[in-house]
Amino acid sequence: MNGHELMTSSPRQSKTETDANQFVLTFENNRYASELFGQFDQHLKLIEQRLHIDARARGNSVVISGDGVATSQARRALDYLYDRLQKGGSIELSDVEGAIRMAIAADDQLSLPTMERKAKLTMSQISTRKKTIAARTPTQDTYIRALERSELVFGVGPAGTGKTYLAVAYAAQLLERGAVDRIILSRPAVEAGERLGFLPGDMKEKVDPYLRPLYDALYDMMPGDKVERAIAANVIEIAPLAFMRGRTLANAAVILDEAQNTTSMQMKMFLTRLGENGRMIVTGDPSQVDLPRGVKSGLVEALQILKGVEGVSVVRFKDVDVVRHPMVARIVRAYEATTAVQDESEQTDR
């Protein structure tokens, strides 16, 4: 096909005009095209910045020019986002960022089964009646697929990668679909021994501040009144880690957050609570252990002991998977680099 031929692509794009490093995408629905490009074309500007291309809107069309690989990635990202609008979804800047990451990954990681290099971009999703969340990085895509197939999933890595948010979202999806009867949320207190007695209020009030990130994700995925009723009826249960000994958690989605701050005994106790038709999700950052010096993290130990065990999936997030403000990823990398230098220095001193 030479640079001046016209090619009919799909129902959502009326035509694609191509030459060496430039093409025009024309979208049939003017309203969707406007939402796709963003207010003042901010979505297109983000694509330009991330992929180092030129993307200019002309009515319901966009002219994309630049490096051949990058322009192809831009096309896949826009194609995916337009398809999302057609299915009733909405688009925010974070969604555009995610589509760009996944479009790049379609070239860089061809082994990812949810993506096709030359066809349309596909991302794993978690859906409830209130909200649908699509993976924004290849690792998130892997994580969601692991949650669907494994009874015990470890999501480990730095803050801001979505590991806890996606875990709660998936638990909410299971509850809404009737796959489980309840959700149990657990998180160690700042002190490994969980000495909460000095705090005012009942146990829920004592633990609530530590579980706020889990609550926030729940309210994102479920209507607020349903969350409140579910908590009142113990369908959603707040279970301090120290209080879970002796229980068998059947027909439940159980989430342990900040698991790097569990001791070896606490982690073993937690993992052996898994009951029939139960799902467990353990999240944490092994580089942020707050345990007293000399106390081994239960999360670090579990990752070593359970390696290769059937039914257990481990998904490791990295700084490139941070989906918060771009500055967060740079901060994570800076800290990791400093820690690596310190570790090397300590080994040399020995």
Coordinates of C-alpha atoms in Angstrom, one line a residue:
M1 CA 0.0 0.0 0.0
N2 CA 1.5 3.3 -1.0
G3 CA 1.3 6.6 1.0
H4 CA -1.8 7.9 -0.8
E5 CA -4.1 4.9 -0.7
L6 CA -7.2 4.9 1.4
M7 CA -7.9 2.1 3.8
T8 CA -11.2 1.2 5.5
S9 CA -10.4 0.1 9.0
S10 CA -13.3 -0.5 11.4
P11 CA -16.9 0.7 12.1
R12 CA -15.6 3.2 14.7
Q13 CA -13.1 4.8 12.2
S14 CA -14.4 5.7 8.8
K15 CA -11.0 5.8 7.2
T16 CA -7.3 5.9 7.7
E17 CA -5.1 7.8 5.3
T18 CA -1.5 6.9 5.5
D19 CA 2.0 7.9 4.3
A20 CA 5.5 7.1 5.5
N21 CA 5.2 8.5 9.1
Q22 CA 1.8 10.3 9.0
F23 CA -1.8 9.2 9.0
V24 CA -5.3 10.7 9.6
L25 CA -7.8 9.0 11.9
T26 CA -11.4 10.0 11.3
F27 CA -14.0 9.1 13.9
E28 CA -17.6 8.8 13.0
N29 CA -19.2 10.1 16.2
N30 CA -18.4 13.8 16.7
R31 CA -19.3 13.8 20.4
Y32 CA -17.1 10.8 21.1
A33 CA -14.3 12.3 19.1
S34 CA -14.5 15.5 21.2
E35 CA -14.3 13.5 24.4
L36 CA -11.5 11.4 23.0
F37 CA -9.4 14.5 22.2
G38 CA -10.2 16.0 25.6
Q39 CA -10.9 19.6 26.7
F40 CA -8.6 21.9 24.7
D41 CA -7.2 18.7 23.2
Q42 CA -5.4 17.8 26.5
H43 CA -5.6 14.1 25.8
L44 CA -3.9 14.6 22.4
K45 CA -1.3 16.8 24.1
L46 CA -0.5 14.0 26.6
I47 CA -0.1 11.5 23.8
E48 CA 2.3 14.0 22.0
Q49 CA 4.4 14.4 25.1
R50 CA 4.7 10.7 26.0
L51 CA 5.3 9.4 22.5
H52 CA 7.2 12.4 21.1
I53 CA 4.9 12.8 18.1
D54 CA 2.6 15.5 16.6
A55 CA -1.1 15.0 17.0
R56 CA -3.4 17.8 15.7
A57 CA -7.2 17.7 15.8
R58 CA -9.3 18.7 12.8
G59 CA -12.9 18.4 13.6
N60 CA -13.6 14.8 14.2
S61 CA -10.2 13.8 12.8
V62 CA -6.7 13.8 14.1
V63 CA -3.5 14.1 12.0
I64 CA -0.7 12.1 13.6
S65 CA 2.9 12.3 12.4
G66 CA 6.3 11.3 13.7
D67 CA 8.4 8.2 14.2
G68 CA 6.7 5.1 12.7
V69 CA 6.6 3.0 15.8
A70 CA 5.4 5.9 18.0
T71 CA 2.6 6.9 15.6
S72 CA 1.5 3.2 15.5
Q73 CA 1.3 3.2 19.3
A74 CA -0.7 6.5 19.3
R75 CA -3.2 4.9 16.9
R76 CA -3.6 1.8 19.1
A77 CA -4.1 4.0 22.2
L78 CA -6.7 6.2 20.5
D79 CA -8.5 3.2 19.0
Y80 CA -8.8 1.6 22.4
L81 CA -10.0 4.8 24.1
Y82 CA -12.6 5.5 21.4
D83 CA -13.9 1.9 21.7
R84 CA -14.2 2.5 25.4
L85 CA -16.3 5.6 24.8
Q86 CA -18.5 3.6 22.4
K87 CA -19.2 1.1 25.2
G88 CA -20.4 3.8 27.5
G89 CA -17.2 4.5 29.4
S90 CA -15.6 7.8 30.1
I91 CA -12.0 9.0 29.7
E92 CA -9.7 10.9 32.1
L93 CA -6.1 11.8 31.7
S94 CA -5.1 8.8 33.8
D95 CA -6.9 6.5 31.3
V96 CA -5.0 8.1 28.4
E97 CA -1.8 7.6 30.3
G98 CA -2.7 3.9 30.8
A99 CA -3.6 3.4 27.2
I100 CA -0.3 4.9 26.1
R101 CA 1.6 2.5 28.5
M102 CA -0.2 -0.5 27.2
A103 CA 0.2 0.5 23.5
I104 CA 4.0 0.7 24.1
A105 CA 3.9 -2.6 25.9
A106 CA 2.2 -4.2 22.8
D107 CA 5.5 -3.6 21.1
D108 CA 7.9 -4.2 24.0
Q109 CA 6.2 -7.3 25.5
L110 CA 4.6 -9.3 22.8
S111 CA 4.2 -12.3 25.0
L112 CA 1.4 -10.6 27.0
P113 CA -1.6 -12.7 26.0
T114 CA -4.2 -9.9 26.3
M115 CA -2.6 -7.8 23.6
E116 CA -2.3 -8.1 19.9
R117 CA 0.5 -6.1 18.2
K118 CA -1.2 -5.2 15.0
A119 CA -4.8 -5.5 16.1
K120 CA -6.8 -3.6 18.7
L121 CA -5.5 -3.0 22.2
T122 CA -7.2 -5.0 24.9
M123 CA -6.8 -4.6 28.7
S124 CA -8.0 -6.7 31.6
Q125 CA -10.8 -5.0 33.5
I126 CA -12.6 -5.1 36.9
S127 CA -16.3 -4.1 36.7
T128 CA -19.0 -3.4 39.3
R129 CA -22.3 -1.7 38.7
K130 CA -20.7 1.6 39.8
K131 CA -17.4 1.6 38.0
T132 CA -15.2 -0.2 35.5
I133 CA -11.4 -0.2 36.0
A134 CA -9.1 -1.1 33.2
A135 CA -5.4 -2.0 33.6
R136 CA -3.1 0.9 33.1
T137 CA 0.2 -0.9 32.9
P138 CA 1.3 -4.4 31.7
T139 CA 1.9 -5.4 35.3
Q140 CA -1.6 -4.3 36.4
D141 CA -2.9 -6.4 33.4
T142 CA -1.0 -9.4 34.7
Y143 CA -2.2 -8.8 38.3
I144 CA -5.9 -8.7 37.3
R145 CA -5.5 -12.0 35.4
A146 CA -3.7 -13.5 38.4
L147 CA -6.6 -12.5 40.6
E148 CA -9.0 -14.2 38.3
R149 CA -7.2 -17.5 38.2
S150 CA -5.5 -18.0 41.6
E151 CA -6.8 -18.5 45.1
L152 CA -3.8 -16.8 46.7
V153 CA -2.2 -13.7 45.0
F154 CA 0.7 -11.6 46.3
G155 CA 0.9 -8.1 44.8
V156 CA 4.2 -6.6 45.9
G157 CA 6.0 -3.4 45.0
P158 CA 6.1 0.4 45.6
A159 CA 3.3 2.7 46.6
G160 CA 1.1 4.1 43.8
T161 CA 1.1 1.1 41.6
G162 CA -2.5 0.2 42.3
K163 CA -1.9 -3.1 43.9
T164 CA -4.2 -2.5 46.9
Y165 CA -6.8 -0.5 45.0
L166 CA -7.2 -3.3 42.4
A167 CA -7.4 -5.9 45.1
V168 CA -10.3 -4.2 46.8
A169 CA -12.0 -3.6 43.5
Y170 CA -11.7 -7.2 42.6
A171 CA -13.1 -8.3 46.0
A172 CA -16.0 -5.9 45.4
Q173 CA -16.7 -7.4 42.0
L174 CA -16.7 -10.9 43.6
L175 CA -19.2 -9.8 46.3
E176 CA -21.5 -8.1 43.8
R177 CA -21.6 -11.1 41.6
G178 CA -22.3 -13.5 44.4
A179 CA -19.0 -15.4 44.0
V180 CA -18.2 -14.7 47.7
D181 CA -20.4 -14.0 50.7
R182 CA -18.3 -11.4 52.3
I183 CA -15.1 -9.2 52.2
I184 CA -12.6 -9.2 55.0
L185 CA -10.1 -6.4 55.2
S186 CA -7.0 -6.7 57.4
R187 CA -3.9 -4.6 57.9
P188 CA -1.2 -4.6 60.5
A189 CA -1.0 -1.5 62.8
V190 CA 2.1 0.5 62.6
E191 CA 3.6 -1.5 65.5
A192 CA 4.1 -5.2 64.6
G193 CA 2.6 -6.3 67.9
E194 CA -0.7 -4.5 67.1
R195 CA -0.9 -2.8 70.5
L196 CA -4.0 -0.8 69.8
G197 CA -5.4 -0.7 73.3
F198 CA -4.2 2.8 74.1
L199 CA -6.2 4.2 71.2
P200 CA -9.7 5.6 72.0
G201 CA -12.9 4.1 70.8
D202 CA -14.1 0.5 69.9
M203 CA -12.0 -1.8 67.8
K204 CA -13.4 -0.5 64.5
E205 CA -12.6 3.1 65.5
K206 CA -9.1 2.0 66.6
V207 CA -8.3 0.3 63.3
D208 CA -10.1 2.6 60.8
P209 CA -7.2 5.0 60.3
Y210 CA -5.0 2.2 59.2
L211 CA -7.6 0.8 56.8
R212 CA -8.6 4.1 55.2
P213 CA -7.0 3.3 51.8
L214 CA -9.1 0.1 51.7
Y215 CA -12.3 2.0 52.5
D216 CA -11.5 4.6 49.8
A217 CA -11.3 1.9 47.2
L218 CA -14.6 0.3 48.4
Y219 CA -16.5 3.5 48.1
D220 CA -15.1 4.0 44.6
M221 CA -16.5 0.6 43.5
M222 CA -19.7 0.5 45.5
P223 CA -22.4 3.0 46.4
G224 CA -21.7 4.5 49.8
D225 CA -25.0 3.4 51.4
K226 CA -24.4 -0.2 50.3
V227 CA -20.9 -0.1 51.8
E228 CA -22.3 1.2 55.1
R229 CA -25.0 -1.5 55.2
A230 CA -22.5 -4.2 54.3
I231 CA -20.2 -3.1 57.1
A232 CA -23.1 -3.0 59.6
A233 CA -24.2 -6.5 58.6
N234 CA -20.6 -7.8 58.7
V235 CA -20.7 -8.6 55.0
I236 CA -17.7 -6.3 54.8
E237 CA -15.7 -7.0 57.9
I238 CA -12.8 -5.1 59.5
A239 CA -10.6 -7.8 61.0
P240 CA -7.4 -6.7 62.8
L241 CA -4.7 -9.2 61.9
A242 CA -4.1 -10.2 65.6
F243 CA -7.8 -11.1 66.0
M244 CA -7.9 -13.6 63.1
R245 CA -6.3 -16.5 64.9
G246 CA -8.4 -19.6 65.0
R247 CA -10.8 -18.6 62.2
T248 CA -11.6 -20.4 58.9
L249 CA -12.4 -17.8 56.2
A250 CA -14.7 -19.7 53.8
N251 CA -16.7 -18.1 50.9
A252 CA -14.8 -14.8 51.5
A253 CA -12.4 -12.5 49.7
V254 CA -9.7 -11.7 52.2
I255 CA -7.3 -8.9 51.8
L256 CA -4.1 -8.3 53.9
D257 CA -2.6 -4.9 53.1
E258 CA 0.8 -3.6 54.2
A259 CA 1.9 -7.2 54.7
Q260 CA 5.6 -6.3 54.9
N261 CA 4.9 -5.4 58.5
T262 CA 3.7 -8.9 59.5
T263 CA 6.0 -11.2 61.4
S264 CA 6.7 -14.7 60.2
M265 CA 4.2 -16.2 62.7
Q266 CA 1.5 -13.6 61.8
M267 CA 1.8 -14.3 58.1
K268 CA 1.6 -18.1 58.5
M269 CA -1.4 -17.7 60.8
F270 CA -3.1 -15.5 58.2
L271 CA -2.4 -17.7 55.2
T272 CA -3.7 -20.8 57.0
R273 CA -7.1 -19.1 57.5
L274 CA -8.1 -19.7 53.9
G275 CA -11.3 -21.7 53.7
E276 CA -13.4 -23.4 51.0
N277 CA -14.3 -21.1 48.1
G278 CA -12.0 -18.4 49.6
R279 CA -9.8 -15.9 47.9
M280 CA -6.8 -14.3 49.5
I281 CA -4.9 -11.2 48.3
V282 CA -1.8 -10.1 50.1
T283 CA -0.3 -6.7 49.2
G284 CA 2.8 -4.9 50.5
D285 CA 6.2 -3.4 49.7
P286 CA 9.2 -5.4 50.9
S287 CA 11.4 -2.3 50.7
Q288 CA 9.2 -0.5 53.4
V289 CA 9.4 -2.8 56.4
D290 CA 8.7 -1.1 59.7
L291 CA 9.4 -4.1 61.9
P292 CA 12.0 -3.8 64.7
R293 CA 15.6 -4.5 63.6
G294 CA 16.3 -8.2 63.5
V295 CA 12.7 -9.2 63.0
K296 CA 12.1 -10.9 59.6
S297 CA 9.2 -9.7 57.5
G298 CA 6.5 -12.4 57.1
L299 CA 5.9 -11.2 53.6
V300 CA 9.5 -11.5 52.5
E301 CA 9.6 -15.0 54.0
A302 CA 6.3 -16.1 52.4
L303 CA 7.5 -15.0 49.0
Q304 CA 10.5 -17.3 49.4
I305 CA 8.7 -20.3 50.9
L306 CA 5.7 -20.3 48.6
K307 CA 7.6 -19.9 45.3
G308 CA 6.3 -22.4 42.8
V309 CA 3.4 -23.6 45.0
E310 CA 0.3 -24.5 43.0
G311 CA -2.5 -22.0 43.2
V312 CA -0.2 -19.2 44.4
S313 CA 0.6 -16.2 42.1
V314 CA 3.1 -13.5 42.8
V315 CA 3.0 -10.3 40.8
R316 CA 5.8 -7.8 41.3
F317 CA 5.3 -4.2 40.6
K318 CA 8.1 -1.7 39.8
D319 CA 8.5 2.0 39.7
V320 CA 7.5 2.1 36.1
D321 CA 4.1 0.8 37.2
V322 CA 3.4 3.9 39.4
V323 CA 0.1 5.3 38.2
R324 CA 0.0 8.4 40.4
H325 CA 1.6 11.7 39.6
P326 CA 4.8 11.1 37.5
M327 CA 6.8 12.7 40.3
V328 CA 5.9 9.7 42.5
A329 CA 7.7 7.3 40.1
R330 CA 10.8 9.6 40.2
I331 CA 10.7 9.7 44.0
V332 CA 10.5 5.9 44.2
R333 CA 13.4 5.5 41.8
A334 CA 15.5 8.0 43.8
Y335 CA 14.9 6.1 47.1
E336 CA 15.6 2.7 45.5
A337 CA 18.9 4.0 44.1
T338 CA 19.9 5.3 47.5
T339 CA 18.9 2.1 49.2
A340 CA 20.9 0.0 46.7
V341 CA 24.0 2.2 47.4
Q342 CA 23.6 1.8 51.1
D343 CA 23.2 -2.0 50.9
E344 CA 26.3 -2.2 48.8
S345 CA 28.2 -0.1 51.3
E346 CA 27.1 -2.3 54.2
Q347 CA 28.2 -5.5 52.4
T348 CA 31.6 -3.9 51.7
D349 CA 32.0 -2.9 55.4
R350 CA 31.4 -6.5 56.4

